[in-house]
Tab-separated table of C-alpha atoms and ligand atoms in Angstrom:
chain	number	residue	atom	x	y	z
A	24	MET	CA	21.637	-6.173	22.743
A	25	THR	CA	22.127	-4.015	19.671
A	26	ASP	CA	22.058	-5.718	16.268
A	27	VAL	CA	24.285	-4.090	13.671
A	28	HIS	CA	23.469	-4.834	10.028
A	29	ARG	CA	26.427	-4.207	7.726
A	30	ALA	CA	25.797	-3.821	3.978
A	31	ALA	CA	25.438	-1.195	1.294
A	32	VAL	CA	22.613	0.906	2.752
A	33	LEU	CA	20.191	2.995	0.725
A	34	HIS	CA	17.067	4.933	1.733
A	35	ALA	CA	15.057	7.927	0.534
A	36	SER	CA	16.123	11.215	2.054
A	37	GLY	CA	13.356	13.305	0.493
A	38	THR	CA	10.677	13.103	-2.185
A	39	ASP	CA	13.322	12.863	-4.871
A	40	GLY	CA	16.613	12.199	-3.093
A	41	VAL	CA	18.383	9.188	-1.623
A	42	GLU	CA	21.139	8.655	0.909
A	43	TYR	CA	23.652	5.892	0.158
A	44	TYR	CA	26.432	4.308	2.205
A	45	ALA	CA	28.551	1.925	0.122
A	46	ASP	CA	29.939	0.289	3.291
A	47	GLY	CA	27.175	1.191	5.687
A	48	ALA	CA	25.358	-0.102	8.715
A	49	ILE	CA	22.154	0.278	10.638
A	50	GLY	CA	22.081	-0.344	14.354
A	51	VAL	CA	18.876	-1.820	15.774
A	52	GLY	CA	18.061	-1.729	19.482
A	53	PRO	CA	16.448	-4.520	21.490
A	54	GLY	CA	12.968	-3.039	20.916
A	55	GLY	CA	13.423	-3.362	17.133
A	56	ARG	CA	13.959	0.356	16.610
A	57	ILE	CA	16.736	1.920	14.606
A	58	GLU	CA	19.473	3.462	16.750
A	59	SER	CA	21.887	4.551	14.052
A	60	VAL	CA	22.415	4.695	10.302
A	61	GLY	CA	25.576	5.677	8.463
A	62	PRO	CA	28.979	4.470	7.345
A	63	TRP	CA	30.245	1.266	8.956
A	64	ARG	CA	32.142	1.768	12.179
A	65	GLU	CA	33.474	-0.948	14.466
A	66	PRO	CA	30.661	-1.427	17.008
A	67	SER	CA	31.046	-2.093	20.723
A	68	ALA	CA	31.994	-5.620	21.764
A	69	GLU	CA	28.479	-6.491	22.947
A	70	ALA	CA	26.815	-5.742	19.595
A	71	ARG	CA	25.797	-8.637	17.377
A	72	VAL	CA	26.982	-8.007	13.820
A	73	HIS	CA	25.040	-9.316	10.809
A	74	ASP	CA	27.372	-9.034	7.865
A	75	HIS	CA	25.170	-8.936	4.748
A	76	ARG	CA	27.963	-7.788	2.388
A	77	PRO	CA	28.020	-7.521	-0.574
A	78	ALA	CA	24.241	-7.138	-0.402
A	79	LEU	CA	22.101	-4.029	-0.458
A	80	LEU	CA	19.823	-3.054	2.410
A	81	VAL	CA	16.746	-0.875	1.711
A	82	PRO	CA	13.575	-0.010	3.665
A	83	GLY	CA	10.640	-2.369	3.341
A	84	LEU	CA	8.241	-1.331	0.592
A	85	ILE	CA	4.804	0.018	1.481
A	86	ASP	CA	1.865	-1.041	-0.688
A	87	THR	CA	-0.910	1.486	-0.107
A	88	HIS	CA	-3.618	-0.340	-2.085
A	89	PHE	CA	-4.256	-4.073	-2.325
A	90	HIS	CA	-7.296	-6.425	-2.465
A	91	ILE	CA	-6.820	-9.799	-0.753
A	92	PRO	CA	-9.819	-11.601	-2.358
A	93	GLN	CA	-8.555	-10.683	-5.827
A	94	ILE	CA	-5.198	-12.491	-5.689
A	95	ASP	CA	-6.481	-15.316	-7.885
A	96	ALA	CA	-8.496	-12.979	-10.114
A	97	ARG	CA	-5.464	-11.260	-11.621
A	98	GLY	CA	-5.154	-11.133	-15.393
A	99	ARG	CA	-8.879	-11.028	-16.152
A	100	TYR	CA	-8.204	-8.719	-19.037
A	101	GLY	CA	-10.445	-6.810	-21.401
A	102	LEU	CA	-13.231	-5.042	-19.492
A	103	PRO	CA	-13.408	-1.509	-18.064
A	104	LEU	CA	-13.782	-1.000	-14.322
A	105	LEU	CA	-17.519	-1.373	-13.659
A	106	GLN	CA	-17.960	-4.380	-15.957
A	107	TRP	CA	-14.738	-5.953	-14.637
A	108	LEU	CA	-16.043	-5.628	-11.066
A	109	ASP	CA	-19.335	-7.330	-11.978
A	110	ARG	CA	-17.820	-10.081	-14.057
A	111	HIS	CA	-14.658	-10.964	-12.141
A	112	VAL	CA	-14.304	-9.201	-8.802
A	113	TYR	CA	-17.616	-9.669	-7.058
A	114	PRO	CA	-17.634	-13.438	-7.746
A	115	ALA	CA	-14.093	-13.671	-6.338
A	116	GLU	CA	-15.151	-11.767	-3.229
A	117	ARG	CA	-18.260	-13.921	-2.841
A	118	ALA	CA	-15.965	-16.929	-2.384
A	119	CYS	CA	-14.663	-15.300	0.817
A	120	ALA	CA	-18.026	-15.848	2.482
A	121	ASP	CA	-16.353	-19.143	3.320
A	122	PRO	CA	-14.100	-18.328	6.303
A	123	GLU	CA	-11.412	-20.847	5.364
A	124	THR	CA	-11.177	-19.472	1.826
A	125	ALA	CA	-10.815	-15.938	3.199
A	126	ARG	CA	-8.134	-17.022	5.650
A	127	ASN	CA	-6.205	-18.976	3.065
A	128	MET	CA	-6.195	-16.055	0.647
A	129	ALA	CA	-4.957	-13.672	3.330
A	130	ARG	CA	-2.157	-16.062	4.243
A	131	ARG	CA	-1.024	-16.435	0.634
A	132	ALA	CA	-1.344	-12.706	-0.029
A	133	PHE	CA	0.935	-11.762	2.864
A	134	GLN	CA	3.544	-14.397	1.979
A	135	SER	CA	3.608	-13.191	-1.639
A	136	LEU	CA	3.941	-9.567	-0.569
A	137	LEU	CA	6.835	-10.381	1.764
A	138	ALA	CA	8.509	-12.382	-1.003
A	139	HIS	CA	8.516	-9.206	-3.113
A	140	GLY	CA	9.879	-6.954	-0.384
A	141	THR	CA	6.638	-5.399	0.864
A	142	THR	CA	6.627	-5.040	4.641
A	143	THR	CA	3.483	-2.899	5.008
A	144	VAL	CA	0.233	-3.236	3.090
A	145	ALA	CA	-3.107	-1.456	3.081
A	146	ALA	CA	-5.445	-4.301	2.211
A	147	TYR	CA	-9.124	-4.620	1.462
A	148	THR	CA	-10.748	-7.928	2.383
A	149	SER	CA	-14.186	-9.009	1.164
A	150	CYS	CA	-17.255	-7.379	2.710
A	151	HIS	CA	-17.485	-10.174	5.278
A	152	VAL	CA	-16.413	-8.977	8.686
A	153	GLN	CA	-15.011	-12.374	9.567
A	154	ALA	CA	-12.700	-12.036	6.554
A	155	ALA	CA	-11.237	-8.920	8.156
A	156	HIS	CA	-10.676	-10.816	11.413
A	157	ALA	CA	-9.013	-13.652	9.522
A	158	ALA	CA	-6.780	-11.173	7.674
A	159	PHE	CA	-5.733	-9.549	10.949
A	160	GLU	CA	-4.945	-12.950	12.457
A	161	GLU	CA	-2.915	-13.951	9.427
A	162	ALA	CA	-1.073	-10.612	9.350
A	163	SER	CA	-0.329	-11.026	13.027
A	164	ALA	CA	1.085	-14.508	12.404
A	165	ALA	CA	3.061	-13.465	9.310
A	166	GLY	CA	4.654	-10.524	11.101
A	167	ILE	CA	3.708	-8.097	8.318
A	168	ARG	CA	2.545	-4.552	9.071
A	169	ALA	CA	-0.974	-3.918	7.763
A	170	VAL	CA	-3.923	-1.584	7.507
A	171	ILE	CA	-6.981	-3.751	6.869
A	172	GLY	CA	-10.605	-2.965	6.056
A	173	ASN	CA	-13.703	-4.824	4.872
A	174	PRO	CA	-15.431	-2.892	2.080
A	175	LEU	CA	-18.823	-1.378	2.835
A	176	MET	CA	-21.377	-1.180	0.020
A	177	ASP	CA	-25.138	-0.819	0.097
A	178	ARG	CA	-26.159	-0.267	-3.542
A	179	GLU	CA	-25.176	-1.052	-7.148
A	180	THR	CA	-23.587	-4.268	-5.876
A	181	PRO	CA	-24.882	-7.858	-5.778
A	182	PRO	CA	-27.328	-8.086	-2.829
A	183	ASP	CA	-25.397	-10.848	-1.055
A	184	LEU	CA	-22.277	-8.647	-0.944
A	185	ARG	CA	-23.909	-5.652	0.676
A	186	ALA	CA	-22.761	-4.335	4.015
A	187	GLY	CA	-24.304	-0.993	4.912
A	188	VAL	CA	-24.848	1.216	7.938
A	189	GLU	CA	-26.044	-1.819	9.922
A	190	ALA	CA	-22.591	-3.393	9.476
A	191	LEU	CA	-20.785	-0.505	11.182
A	192	ALA	CA	-21.262	-1.867	14.699
A	193	ALA	CA	-19.333	-5.016	13.740
A	194	CYS	CA	-16.694	-2.838	12.049
A	195	GLU	CA	-16.280	-0.863	15.248
A	196	GLU	CA	-15.847	-4.089	17.210
A	197	THR	CA	-13.190	-5.177	14.723
A	198	ALA	CA	-11.487	-1.824	15.106
A	199	ALA	CA	-11.574	-2.072	18.898
A	200	ARG	CA	-9.975	-5.495	18.768
A	201	TRP	CA	-7.194	-4.761	16.289
A	202	GLU	CA	-6.425	-1.042	15.987
A	203	GLY	CA	-2.802	-0.513	17.050
A	204	LYS	CA	-2.219	-4.182	17.934
A	205	HIS	CA	1.519	-4.987	18.239
A	206	GLY	CA	2.092	-1.449	16.900
A	207	ARG	CA	1.720	-3.125	13.491
A	208	LEU	CA	-1.978	-3.595	12.755
A	209	PHE	CA	-4.569	-0.928	12.011
A	210	TYR	CA	-8.211	-0.898	10.991
A	211	ALA	CA	-9.642	1.197	8.162
A	212	PHE	CA	-13.307	1.933	7.580
A	213	THR	CA	-13.683	1.163	3.898
A	214	PRO	CA	-16.668	2.589	2.018
A	215	ARG	CA	-15.702	0.953	-1.261
A	216	PHE	CA	-16.432	3.824	-3.685
A	217	ALA	CA	-19.151	6.398	-4.131
A	218	VAL	CA	-20.986	4.269	-6.711
A	219	SER	CA	-21.586	1.493	-4.178
A	220	CYS	CA	-22.345	3.679	-1.144
A	221	THR	CA	-25.453	5.659	-0.265
A	222	PRO	CA	-24.909	9.133	1.200
A	223	ALA	CA	-25.908	7.752	4.611
A	224	LEU	CA	-23.257	5.041	4.425
A	225	LEU	CA	-20.496	7.460	3.390
A	226	ALA	CA	-21.366	9.855	6.196
A	227	SER	CA	-21.738	7.124	8.844
A	228	ALA	CA	-18.456	5.441	7.891
A	229	ALA	CA	-16.654	8.791	8.078
A	230	GLU	CA	-18.214	9.476	11.448
A	231	ALA	CA	-17.202	6.048	12.782
A	232	ALA	CA	-13.617	6.603	11.612
A	233	ARG	CA	-13.482	9.936	13.388
A	234	ARG	CA	-14.965	8.547	16.572
A	235	THR	CA	-12.574	5.584	16.719
A	236	GLY	CA	-9.470	7.353	15.378
A	237	CYS	CA	-9.191	4.809	12.558
A	238	ARG	CA	-8.250	5.357	8.937
A	239	ILE	CA	-10.507	5.426	5.866
A	240	MET	CA	-9.764	3.658	2.576
A	241	THR	CA	-11.713	4.153	-0.639
A	242	HIS	CA	-11.441	4.637	-4.404
A	243	LEU	CA	-11.694	7.993	-6.178
A	244	ALA	CA	-12.194	8.992	-9.823
A	245	GLU	CA	-10.615	5.934	-11.398
A	246	ASN	CA	-12.705	5.624	-14.543
A	247	GLU	CA	-14.777	8.052	-16.620
A	248	GLU	CA	-17.931	5.936	-16.562
A	249	GLU	CA	-17.599	5.628	-12.790
A	250	VAL	CA	-17.278	9.406	-12.461
A	251	ARG	CA	-20.433	9.909	-14.571
A	252	ARG	CA	-22.325	7.403	-12.438
A	253	VAL	CA	-21.332	9.275	-9.282
A	254	THR	CA	-22.728	12.488	-10.756
A	255	GLU	CA	-25.985	10.696	-11.601
A	256	LEU	CA	-26.277	9.125	-8.163
A	257	PHE	CA	-25.389	12.175	-6.103
A	258	GLY	CA	-26.900	14.780	-8.385
A	259	GLY	CA	-25.975	18.412	-8.452
A	260	ASP	CA	-22.832	19.764	-10.002
A	261	ARG	CA	-20.428	18.527	-7.367
A	262	SER	CA	-17.319	16.651	-8.465
A	263	TYR	CA	-16.584	13.135	-7.173
A	264	THR	CA	-14.023	14.643	-4.813
A	265	ALA	CA	-16.562	17.195	-3.586
A	266	VAL	CA	-19.045	14.386	-2.887
A	267	TYR	CA	-16.477	12.771	-0.599
A	268	ALA	CA	-15.645	16.123	0.997
A	269	SER	CA	-19.287	16.871	1.768
A	270	HIS	CA	-19.739	13.465	3.456
A	271	GLY	CA	-16.689	13.846	5.691
A	272	ILE	CA	-14.566	11.264	3.860
A	273	LEU	CA	-11.598	13.543	3.150
A	274	ALA	CA	-9.358	13.883	6.188
A	275	PRO	CA	-5.882	13.064	7.469
A	276	GLY	CA	-5.802	9.263	7.648
A	277	THR	CA	-7.873	8.824	4.472
A	278	ILE	CA	-6.267	7.050	1.518
A	279	VAL	CA	-8.024	7.329	-1.842
A	280	ALA	CA	-6.883	5.027	-4.634
A	281	HIS	CA	-6.320	6.110	-8.259
A	282	ALA	CA	-7.369	9.822	-8.273
A	283	ILE	CA	-7.098	10.036	-12.057
A	284	HIS	CA	-9.960	12.200	-13.323
A	285	LEU	CA	-9.516	15.292	-11.150
A	286	SER	CA	-9.527	19.053	-11.562
A	287	GLY	CA	-7.025	21.398	-9.945
A	288	GLU	CA	-9.726	22.272	-7.429
A	289	ASP	CA	-10.117	18.578	-6.528
A	290	CYS	CA	-6.349	18.288	-5.947
A	291	GLU	CA	-6.471	21.397	-3.807
A	292	SER	CA	-9.243	19.810	-1.734
A	293	LEU	CA	-7.227	16.595	-1.240
A	294	ALA	CA	-4.194	18.600	-0.131
A	295	ARG	CA	-6.134	20.916	2.160
A	296	THR	CA	-7.862	18.035	3.949
A	297	GLY	CA	-4.663	15.986	4.347
A	298	THR	CA	-6.094	13.154	2.211
A	299	ALA	CA	-3.482	10.898	0.609
A	300	VAL	CA	-3.512	9.226	-2.790
A	301	ALA	CA	-2.569	5.622	-3.550
A	302	HIS	CA	-1.138	5.828	-7.072
A	303	CYS	CA	-1.705	2.528	-8.909
A	304	PRO	CA	-0.113	2.865	-12.366
A	305	SER	CA	-0.036	-0.873	-13.199
A	306	SER	CA	-3.739	-1.229	-12.482
A	307	ASN	CA	-4.490	1.903	-14.468
A	308	PHE	CA	-2.700	0.400	-17.473
A	309	PHE	CA	-4.513	-2.893	-17.052
A	310	LEU	CA	-8.066	-1.498	-16.847
A	311	LYS	CA	-7.251	1.354	-19.248
A	312	SER	CA	-8.578	3.698	-16.608
A	313	GLY	CA	-6.466	6.656	-17.699
A	314	ARG	CA	-3.256	8.291	-16.567
A	315	MET	CA	-2.902	9.916	-13.165
A	316	ASP	CA	-1.341	13.359	-13.570
A	317	LEU	CA	1.514	13.150	-11.073
A	318	SER	CA	2.750	16.668	-11.752
A	319	MET	CA	-0.688	18.158	-11.103
A	320	LEU	CA	-0.949	16.366	-7.750
A	321	ASP	CA	2.628	17.394	-6.942
A	322	ASN	CA	1.841	21.007	-7.760
A	323	HIS	CA	-0.819	20.904	-5.056
A	324	ASP	CA	1.408	19.034	-2.592
A	325	VAL	CA	-0.828	15.978	-2.315
A	326	THR	CA	0.750	13.071	-0.412
A	327	ILE	CA	1.304	10.128	-2.755
A	328	GLY	CA	2.062	6.496	-2.033
A	329	LEU	CA	2.186	3.584	-4.472
A	330	GLY	CA	-0.241	0.694	-4.712
A	331	THR	CA	-0.113	-2.553	-6.647
A	332	ASP	CA	-3.925	-2.712	-6.623
A	333	VAL	CA	-3.858	-6.494	-6.958
A	334	GLY	CA	-5.994	-7.860	-8.685
A	335	ALA	CA	-6.403	-5.072	-11.298
A	336	GLY	CA	-2.655	-4.776	-10.860
A	337	PRO	CA	-1.182	-8.056	-12.105
A	338	SER	CA	1.892	-8.113	-9.862
A	339	PHE	CA	2.609	-8.315	-6.142
A	340	SER	CA	5.837	-6.422	-6.787
A	341	LEU	CA	5.980	-2.731	-5.980
A	342	TRP	CA	9.237	-2.676	-7.961
A	343	GLU	CA	7.129	-3.412	-11.028
A	344	THR	CA	4.660	-0.748	-9.940
A	345	MET	CA	7.590	1.698	-9.725
A	346	ARG	CA	8.541	0.680	-13.266
A	347	ASP	CA	5.028	1.497	-14.485
A	348	MET	CA	5.166	4.813	-12.612
A	349	LEU	CA	8.297	5.630	-14.610
A	350	TYR	CA	6.617	4.558	-17.858
A	351	THR	CA	3.590	6.786	-17.256
A	352	ASN	CA	5.208	9.879	-15.759
A	353	ASP	CA	8.146	12.152	-16.384
A	354	THR	CA	9.923	11.251	-13.167
A	355	THR	CA	12.993	9.529	-11.734
A	356	PRO	CA	13.814	6.139	-10.179
A	357	GLU	CA	14.624	7.979	-6.922
A	358	ARG	CA	11.167	9.550	-6.887
A	359	ALA	CA	9.463	6.223	-7.564
A	360	PHE	CA	11.487	4.588	-4.778
A	361	SER	CA	10.694	7.431	-2.406
A	362	SER	CA	6.974	7.064	-3.213
A	363	ALA	CA	7.139	3.339	-2.438
A	364	THR	CA	8.804	3.931	0.939
A	365	ARG	CA	8.547	7.467	2.376
A	366	GLY	CA	5.416	8.359	0.417
A	367	GLY	CA	3.672	5.174	1.491
A	368	ALA	CA	4.510	5.793	5.145
A	369	GLU	CA	3.163	9.338	4.917
A	370	ALA	CA	0.065	8.231	3.037
A	371	LEU	CA	-0.794	5.609	5.662
A	372	GLY	CA	-0.081	7.958	8.576
A	373	LEU	CA	2.882	5.807	9.643
A	374	TRP	CA	5.715	8.227	8.949
A	375	ASP	CA	6.549	8.385	12.658
A	376	ARG	CA	7.222	4.608	12.586
A	377	ILE	CA	8.501	3.581	9.156
A	378	GLY	CA	9.486	4.779	5.678
A	379	ASP	CA	13.214	5.377	6.113
A	380	PHE	CA	16.104	4.521	8.426
A	381	SER	CA	15.884	7.559	10.733
A	382	PRO	CA	16.852	6.690	14.318
A	383	GLY	CA	13.762	5.978	16.399
A	384	LYS	CA	11.884	4.295	13.556
A	385	GLU	CA	11.038	0.610	13.504
A	386	ALA	CA	13.572	-1.476	11.641
A	387	ASP	CA	11.650	-2.677	8.569
A	388	PHE	CA	14.169	-3.518	5.862
A	389	CYS	CA	14.993	-5.953	3.087
A	390	VAL	CA	18.273	-7.446	1.942
A	391	TYR	CA	18.787	-7.642	-1.842
A	392	ASP	CA	21.542	-8.891	-4.078
A	393	VAL	CA	23.123	-5.985	-5.917
A	394	PRO	CA	21.604	-5.938	-9.447
A	395	PRO	CA	23.720	-7.622	-12.147
A	396	GLY	CA	26.464	-5.446	-13.609
A	397	LEU	CA	26.670	-3.186	-10.556
A	398	THR	CA	28.778	-3.429	-7.419
A	399	ALA	CA	28.159	-2.118	-3.926
A	400	GLY	CA	31.341	-0.062	-3.942
A	401	SER	CA	31.747	3.656	-3.379
A	402	GLU	CA	31.955	4.176	-7.148
A	403	SER	CA	28.397	2.890	-7.644
A	404	ARG	CA	25.517	5.275	-8.140
A	405	PRO	CA	22.378	4.901	-6.017
A	406	ASP	CA	20.092	5.907	-8.886
A	407	GLU	CA	21.533	3.037	-10.930
A	408	MET	CA	21.060	0.645	-8.012
A	409	ILE	CA	17.404	1.636	-7.732
A	410	ALA	CA	16.817	1.430	-11.476
A	411	GLY	CA	18.491	-1.991	-11.433
A	412	LEU	CA	16.040	-3.223	-8.800
A	413	ILE	CA	13.055	-1.636	-10.575
A	414	PHE	CA	13.926	-3.169	-13.931
A	415	THR	CA	14.759	-6.624	-12.593
A	416	GLU	CA	12.576	-9.051	-14.510
A	417	GLY	CA	9.497	-9.768	-12.390
A	418	GLY	CA	10.614	-7.171	-9.839
A	419	ALA	CA	13.557	-7.590	-7.476
A	420	ARG	CA	13.054	-10.151	-4.726
A	421	PRO	CA	14.744	-9.836	-1.350
A	422	ARG	CA	16.911	-12.500	0.199
A	423	GLU	CA	15.686	-11.561	3.655
A	424	VAL	CA	12.893	-9.445	5.100
A	425	TRP	CA	13.107	-7.902	8.570
A	426	ILE	CA	10.198	-6.169	10.315
A	427	GLY	CA	10.564	-4.410	13.655
A	428	GLY	CA	14.111	-5.771	13.874
A	429	ARG	CA	13.034	-9.405	13.484
A	430	ARG	CA	13.794	-11.547	10.457
A	431	ILE	CA	10.452	-12.830	9.312
A	432	PHE	CA	11.176	-14.045	5.793
A	433	SER	CA	14.056	-15.692	3.970
A	434	GLY	CA	13.928	-16.018	0.194
A	435	GLY	CA	14.532	-19.395	-1.403
B	530	LIG	N1	-13.406	0.496	-7.460
B	530	LIG	C1	-14.257	-0.093	-6.600
B	530	LIG	N2	-13.834	-1.316	-6.260
B	530	LIG	C2	-12.690	-1.525	-6.925
B	530	LIG	C3	-11.772	-2.618	-6.977
B	530	LIG	O1	-11.932	-3.658	-6.351
B	530	LIG	N3	-10.672	-2.452	-7.786
B	530	LIG	C4	-10.463	-1.306	-8.491
B	530	LIG	N4	-9.369	-1.213	-9.258
B	530	LIG	N5	-11.310	-0.281	-8.455
B	530	LIG	C5	-12.405	-0.387	-7.687
B	531	LIG	ZN1	-8.771	-1.037	-5.537
């Protein structure tokens, strides 16, 4: 049976544009895929109508960078990246050596993300491979869509948190078990960042990703001290980006977070290799890492998604991340919204499945109250609707969340 969802319907129609139907509908087939989107029309007698009016229906948000073990380490303010990792992050990740702690954090992380309208997340666990399994199991139970990876690191990290080349066999087993499961779950090889990875680990992780067809997640050029350390560790006059390129890390299906301290040549290399960037403006404010130059990346046509980067990012809400994107760049609410939906889908290599309401895509959407002072009528402007959601205190929260055509979350 077809489900028809009637509401004001809004989705991104390009990097900077949106399509809006004041009295609209999306039709969802029995397999949870979108069959139609457009103005409301009386459906056939067999269709089941869900009348959400006067609410607003938008695609689920896509968080391209998130750390599960850091959910309770948010707000540890005052240190730059490398010192913040040592003081606050590694201890938090150490706690996930306990399987129940890891599982509990994953469960709470996914529920909080859903509560803020995120239907897909690219999430790092701790280095412990069983934490990745637990995260996959919890994502499977929660119904959320997820790319998950356990960070690899074999130097400049506390010894008990190291997972090097010898850990790759277990990573490959994890990948074999979960990659593509339910069409919702995907594994990412996750060499944490160049500071914490030997050349052998970078190259072996890249090779494993290629062999298994899995994604790669890592961090790139977030902080000036980090960039200097990479030069010291890898020698030569290569940039951070060039270090990744020469170890096979840059490729379609690779998502690098932050990408702040780059040259035009580095951007060109990201674009040429099909590497995507997870832009994390809230985190970059918090750690005072610097300002990502959106226009420079745009000029080189680099694919950009948005990431909360919890726990350097203090909020689970991508609406708040969109707000910080607006505060740090000369751009529009439509662009920020497109980055959090379309851009995220492209960045994670999921554009064939999600990111907008094109027929054939999986029906991942959220139902919101229209922001105060606006109405869902034909006189309303979509850019104002989006800005209203972005500037809702604490980030707009959906009333309902649907993934693959199934309602999996109802707000309180
Ligand atoms: N670089 C390496 N690891 C991390 C991390 O956990 N958070 C952030 N923001 N940057 C990193
Ligand atoms: Zn991160």
